[in-house]
Short mmCIF file of C-alpha atoms in Angstrom, two decimals:
data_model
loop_
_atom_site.label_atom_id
_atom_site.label_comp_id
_atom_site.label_asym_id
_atom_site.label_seq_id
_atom_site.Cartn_x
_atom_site.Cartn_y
_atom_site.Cartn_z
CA UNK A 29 19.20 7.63 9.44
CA UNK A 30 18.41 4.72 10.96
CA UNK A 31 15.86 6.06 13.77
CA UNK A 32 14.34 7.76 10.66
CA UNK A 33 13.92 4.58 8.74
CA UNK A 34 12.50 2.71 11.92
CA UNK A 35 10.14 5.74 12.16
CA UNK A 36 8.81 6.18 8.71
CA UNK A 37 8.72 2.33 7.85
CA UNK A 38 6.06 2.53 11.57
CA UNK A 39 4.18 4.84 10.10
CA UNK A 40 4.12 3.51 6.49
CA UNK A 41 2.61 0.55 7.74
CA UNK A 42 1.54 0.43 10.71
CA UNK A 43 0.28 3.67 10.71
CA UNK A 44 -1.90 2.52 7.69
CA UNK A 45 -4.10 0.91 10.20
CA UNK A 46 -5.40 3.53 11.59
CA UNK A 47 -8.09 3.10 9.18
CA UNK A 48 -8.88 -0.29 10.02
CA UNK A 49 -8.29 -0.50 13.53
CA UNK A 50 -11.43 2.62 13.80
CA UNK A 51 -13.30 0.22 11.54
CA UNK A 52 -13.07 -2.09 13.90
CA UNK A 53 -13.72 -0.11 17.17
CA UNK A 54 -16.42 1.97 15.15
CA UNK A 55 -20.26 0.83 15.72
CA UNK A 56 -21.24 2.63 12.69
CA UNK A 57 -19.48 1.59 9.66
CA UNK A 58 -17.53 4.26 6.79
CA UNK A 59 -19.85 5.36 4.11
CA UNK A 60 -19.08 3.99 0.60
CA UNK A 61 -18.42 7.51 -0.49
CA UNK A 62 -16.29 7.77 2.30
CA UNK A 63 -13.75 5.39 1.22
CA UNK A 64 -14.14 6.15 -2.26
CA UNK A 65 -12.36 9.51 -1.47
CA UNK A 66 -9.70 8.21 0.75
CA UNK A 67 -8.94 5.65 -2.52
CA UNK A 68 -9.24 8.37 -4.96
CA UNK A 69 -6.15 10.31 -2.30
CA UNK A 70 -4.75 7.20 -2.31
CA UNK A 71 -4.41 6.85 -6.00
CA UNK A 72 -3.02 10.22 -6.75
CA UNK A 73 -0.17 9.91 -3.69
CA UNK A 74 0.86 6.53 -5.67
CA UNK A 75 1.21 7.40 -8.89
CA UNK A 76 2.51 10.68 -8.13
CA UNK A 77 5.18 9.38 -5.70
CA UNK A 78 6.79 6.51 -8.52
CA UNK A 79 6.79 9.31 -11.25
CA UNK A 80 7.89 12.51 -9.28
CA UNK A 81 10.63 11.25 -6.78
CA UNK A 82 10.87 7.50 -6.88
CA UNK A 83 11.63 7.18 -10.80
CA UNK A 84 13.42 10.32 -10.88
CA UNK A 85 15.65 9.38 -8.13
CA UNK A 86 16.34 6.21 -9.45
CA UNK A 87 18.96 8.28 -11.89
CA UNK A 88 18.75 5.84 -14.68
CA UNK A 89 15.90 4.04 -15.22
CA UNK A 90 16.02 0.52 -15.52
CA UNK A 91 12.29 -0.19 -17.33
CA UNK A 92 12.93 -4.25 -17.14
CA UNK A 93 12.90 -3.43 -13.34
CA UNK A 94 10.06 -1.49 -13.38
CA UNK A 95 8.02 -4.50 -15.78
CA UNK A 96 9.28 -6.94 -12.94
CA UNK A 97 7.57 -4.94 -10.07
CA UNK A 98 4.51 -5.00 -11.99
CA UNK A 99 4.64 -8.46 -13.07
CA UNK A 100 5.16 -9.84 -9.44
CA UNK A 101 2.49 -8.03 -7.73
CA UNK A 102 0.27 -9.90 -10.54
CA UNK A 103 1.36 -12.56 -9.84
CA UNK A 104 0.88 -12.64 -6.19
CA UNK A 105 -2.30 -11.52 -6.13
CA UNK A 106 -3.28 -13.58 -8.54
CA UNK A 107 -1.44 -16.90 -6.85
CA UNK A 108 -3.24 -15.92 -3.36
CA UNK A 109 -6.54 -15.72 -5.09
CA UNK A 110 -6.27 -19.19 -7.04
CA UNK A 111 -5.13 -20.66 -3.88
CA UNK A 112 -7.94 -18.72 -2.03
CA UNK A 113 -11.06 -20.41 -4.35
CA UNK A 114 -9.12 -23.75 -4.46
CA UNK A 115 -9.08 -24.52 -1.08
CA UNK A 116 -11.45 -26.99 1.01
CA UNK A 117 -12.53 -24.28 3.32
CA UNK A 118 -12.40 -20.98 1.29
CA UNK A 119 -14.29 -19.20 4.27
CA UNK A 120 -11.60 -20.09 7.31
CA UNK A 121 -8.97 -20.04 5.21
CA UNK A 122 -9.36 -16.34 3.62
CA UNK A 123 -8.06 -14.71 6.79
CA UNK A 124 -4.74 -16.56 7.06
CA UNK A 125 -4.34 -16.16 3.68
CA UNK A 126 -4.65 -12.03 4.08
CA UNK A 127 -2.70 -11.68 6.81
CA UNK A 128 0.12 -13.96 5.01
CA UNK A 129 0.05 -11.80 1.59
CA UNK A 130 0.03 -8.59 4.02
CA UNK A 131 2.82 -9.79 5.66
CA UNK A 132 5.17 -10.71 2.51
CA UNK A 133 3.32 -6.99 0.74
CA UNK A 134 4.68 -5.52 4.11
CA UNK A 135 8.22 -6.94 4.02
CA UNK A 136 8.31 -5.71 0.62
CA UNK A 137 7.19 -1.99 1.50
CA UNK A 138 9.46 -2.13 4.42
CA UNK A 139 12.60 -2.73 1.60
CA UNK A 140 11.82 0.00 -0.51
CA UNK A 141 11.11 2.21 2.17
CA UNK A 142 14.55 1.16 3.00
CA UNK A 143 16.02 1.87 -0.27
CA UNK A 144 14.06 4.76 -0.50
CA UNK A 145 15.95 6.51 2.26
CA UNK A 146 19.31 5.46 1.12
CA UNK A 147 18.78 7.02 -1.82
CA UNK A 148 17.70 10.48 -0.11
CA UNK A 149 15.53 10.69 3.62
CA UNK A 150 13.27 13.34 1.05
CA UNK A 151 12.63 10.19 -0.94
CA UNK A 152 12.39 8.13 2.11
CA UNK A 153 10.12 10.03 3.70
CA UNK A 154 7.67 10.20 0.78
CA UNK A 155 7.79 6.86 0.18
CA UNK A 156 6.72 6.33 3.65
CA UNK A 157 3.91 8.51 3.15
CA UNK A 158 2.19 6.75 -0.26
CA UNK A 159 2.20 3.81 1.27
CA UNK A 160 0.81 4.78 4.69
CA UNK A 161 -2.04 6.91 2.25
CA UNK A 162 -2.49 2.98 0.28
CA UNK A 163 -2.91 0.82 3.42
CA UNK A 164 -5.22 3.11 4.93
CA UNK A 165 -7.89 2.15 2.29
CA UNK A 166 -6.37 -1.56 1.86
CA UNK A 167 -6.33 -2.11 5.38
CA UNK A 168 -9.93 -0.72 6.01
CA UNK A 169 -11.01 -3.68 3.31
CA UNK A 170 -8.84 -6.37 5.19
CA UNK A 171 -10.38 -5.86 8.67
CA UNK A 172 -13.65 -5.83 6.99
CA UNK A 173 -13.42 -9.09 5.17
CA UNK A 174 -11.93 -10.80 8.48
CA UNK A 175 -14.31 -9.49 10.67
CA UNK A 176 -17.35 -10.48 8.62
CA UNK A 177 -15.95 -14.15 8.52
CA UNK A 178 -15.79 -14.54 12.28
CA UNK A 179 -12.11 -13.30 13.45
CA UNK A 180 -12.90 -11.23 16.87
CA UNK A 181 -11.67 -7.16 16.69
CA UNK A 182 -8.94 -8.21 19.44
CA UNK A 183 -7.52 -11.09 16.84
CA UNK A 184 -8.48 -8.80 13.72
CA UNK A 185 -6.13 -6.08 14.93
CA UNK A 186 -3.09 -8.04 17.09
CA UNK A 187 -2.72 -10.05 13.66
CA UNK A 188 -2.73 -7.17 11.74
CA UNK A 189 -0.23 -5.46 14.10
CA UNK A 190 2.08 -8.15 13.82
CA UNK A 191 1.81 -8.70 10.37
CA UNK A 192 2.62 -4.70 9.60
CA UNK A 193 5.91 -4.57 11.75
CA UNK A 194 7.50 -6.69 9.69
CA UNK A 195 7.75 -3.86 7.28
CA UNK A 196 10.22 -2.39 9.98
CA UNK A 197 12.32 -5.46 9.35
CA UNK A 198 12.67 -5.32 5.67
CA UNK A 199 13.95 -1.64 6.57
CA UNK A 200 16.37 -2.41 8.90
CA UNK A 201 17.55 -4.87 7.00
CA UNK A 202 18.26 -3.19 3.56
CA UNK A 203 19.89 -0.47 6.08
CA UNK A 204 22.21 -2.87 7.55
CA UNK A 205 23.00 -4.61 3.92
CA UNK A 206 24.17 -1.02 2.97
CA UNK A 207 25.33 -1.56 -0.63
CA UNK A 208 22.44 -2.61 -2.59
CA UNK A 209 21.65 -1.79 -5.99
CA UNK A 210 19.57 1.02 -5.69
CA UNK A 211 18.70 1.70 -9.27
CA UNK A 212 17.09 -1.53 -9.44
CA UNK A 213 15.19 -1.46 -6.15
CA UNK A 214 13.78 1.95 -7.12
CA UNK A 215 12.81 0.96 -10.46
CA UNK A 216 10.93 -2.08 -8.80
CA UNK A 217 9.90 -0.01 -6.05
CA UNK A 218 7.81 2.41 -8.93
CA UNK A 219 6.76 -0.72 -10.76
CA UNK A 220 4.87 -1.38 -7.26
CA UNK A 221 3.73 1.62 -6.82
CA UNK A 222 2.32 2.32 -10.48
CA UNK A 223 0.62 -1.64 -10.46
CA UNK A 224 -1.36 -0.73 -7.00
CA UNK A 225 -2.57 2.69 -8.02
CA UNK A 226 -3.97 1.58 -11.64
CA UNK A 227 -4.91 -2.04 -10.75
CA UNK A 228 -6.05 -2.45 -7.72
CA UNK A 229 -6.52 1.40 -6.74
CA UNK A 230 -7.82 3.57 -9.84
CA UNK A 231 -10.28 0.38 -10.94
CA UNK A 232 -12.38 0.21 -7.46
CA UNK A 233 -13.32 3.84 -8.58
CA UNK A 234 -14.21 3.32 -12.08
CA UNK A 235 -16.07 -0.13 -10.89
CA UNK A 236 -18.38 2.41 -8.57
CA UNK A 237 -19.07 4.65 -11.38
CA UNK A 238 -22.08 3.37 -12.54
CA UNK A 239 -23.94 4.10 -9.73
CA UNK A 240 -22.13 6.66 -7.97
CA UNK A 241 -23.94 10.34 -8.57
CA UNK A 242 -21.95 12.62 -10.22
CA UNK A 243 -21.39 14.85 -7.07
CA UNK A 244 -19.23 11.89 -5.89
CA UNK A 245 -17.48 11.22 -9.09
CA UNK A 246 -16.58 15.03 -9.53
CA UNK A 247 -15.59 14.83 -5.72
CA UNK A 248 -13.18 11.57 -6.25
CA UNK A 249 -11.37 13.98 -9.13
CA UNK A 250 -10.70 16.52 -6.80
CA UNK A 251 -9.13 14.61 -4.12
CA UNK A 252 -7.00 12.31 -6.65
CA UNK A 253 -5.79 15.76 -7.80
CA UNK A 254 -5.44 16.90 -4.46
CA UNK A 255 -3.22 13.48 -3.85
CA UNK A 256 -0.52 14.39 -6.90
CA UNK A 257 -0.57 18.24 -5.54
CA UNK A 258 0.51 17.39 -2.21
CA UNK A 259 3.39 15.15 -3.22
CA UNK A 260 4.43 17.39 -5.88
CA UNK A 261 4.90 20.28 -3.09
CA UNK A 262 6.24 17.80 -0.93
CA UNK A 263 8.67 16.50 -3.08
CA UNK A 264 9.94 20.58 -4.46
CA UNK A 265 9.94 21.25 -0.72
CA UNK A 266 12.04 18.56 1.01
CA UNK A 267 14.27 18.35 -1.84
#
């Protein structure tokens, strides 16, 4: 089990930037439309990963749990942003301050991979999957932002490298902790999941609605339909 965690918790997050690191190397950019559908996929994994196996493996719900994972991401986005247009030099400072919230939203995906895993390697596994199919889009906007403020592609990706293993640690460590309350950490765990798939995920689509053609709107439906398909399959299958 723990070769699988060290795997799966790689290619949660460090496979998620894949995305960015072809940004990066690319001399033509990704459409709009483009990353519209891979947020759309993105979406559907999320949501239907916390309410299919997550939630359900969790046995009992504990709700507070699940209001506390929502309620921190909030909060952290919303401290790195009032720290991000209150400092002297918003410009040099935004990419320190991504890699540093990457890094802590990393440790964090690394732990309830972790958890995830102890609960079932089906559960594990999926886990590992929704949040390889969030950073791909996330990631994509990261190397973006730095690279348009100045960071080199070299710097843009060892940083982001770095910063993404440490989601491998968080793993290893709730592996090594053994008894932790799993209950909890899987309640939290959907709390995360269901706060990045209708704040931050879901809302980027509706915000290019109005002047997105309908071709593309119809198109984003499909795949975010396509996204809850695949994990329910994947979750009937490898349970």
């Amino acid at each position: 089990m723990l070769w699988q965690i060290i795997g799966f918790s790689a290619l949660g997050s460090i496979g998620g930037l894949v995305g960015g690191i072809l940004l990066a190397l690319r001399k033509k950019p990704f459409s709009h439309s483009a990353s519209l559908l891979m947020i759309s996929f993105a979406a559907g994994v999320m949501l239907a990963t916390a309410f299919l196996d997550i939630l359900p493996e969790a046995g009992v719900v504990v709700w507070w749990a699940v209001l506390v994972g929502v309620v921190f991401l909030f909060l952290l986005e919303k401290s790195l942003i009032w720290y991000h247009h209150h400092g002297d030099d918003c410009d040099s400072h935004a990419p320190i301050l991504i890699t540093v919230g990457d890094t802590l939203h990393n440790f964090i995906d690394g732990v309830v991979m972790g958890a995830a895993f102890l609960a079932s390697p089906a559960t594990g596994i999926l886990t590992s999957l929704a949040i390889m199919a969030h950073e791909i889009p996330h990631e994509m906007a990261d190397f973006g932002v730095m690279l348009s403020l100045g960071w080199s592609k070299k710097k843009v990706i060892l940083s982001n490298l770095i910063s993404a293993s440490v989601s491998i640690v968080g793993a290893v460590g709730v592996y090594y902790i053994g008894v932790v309350p799993l209950d909890l950490l899987l309640s939290f765990a959907g709390g995360l999941f269901i706060y990045l798939a209708c704040s931050d995920l879901i809302p980027e689509l509706h915000h290019a609605h109005i002047k997105a053609p309908v071709t593309n709107n119809f198109s984003q439906i499909i795949v975010f339909g396509l996204g809850i398909g695949l994990i329910a399959v994947m979750t009937y299958v490898l349970h």
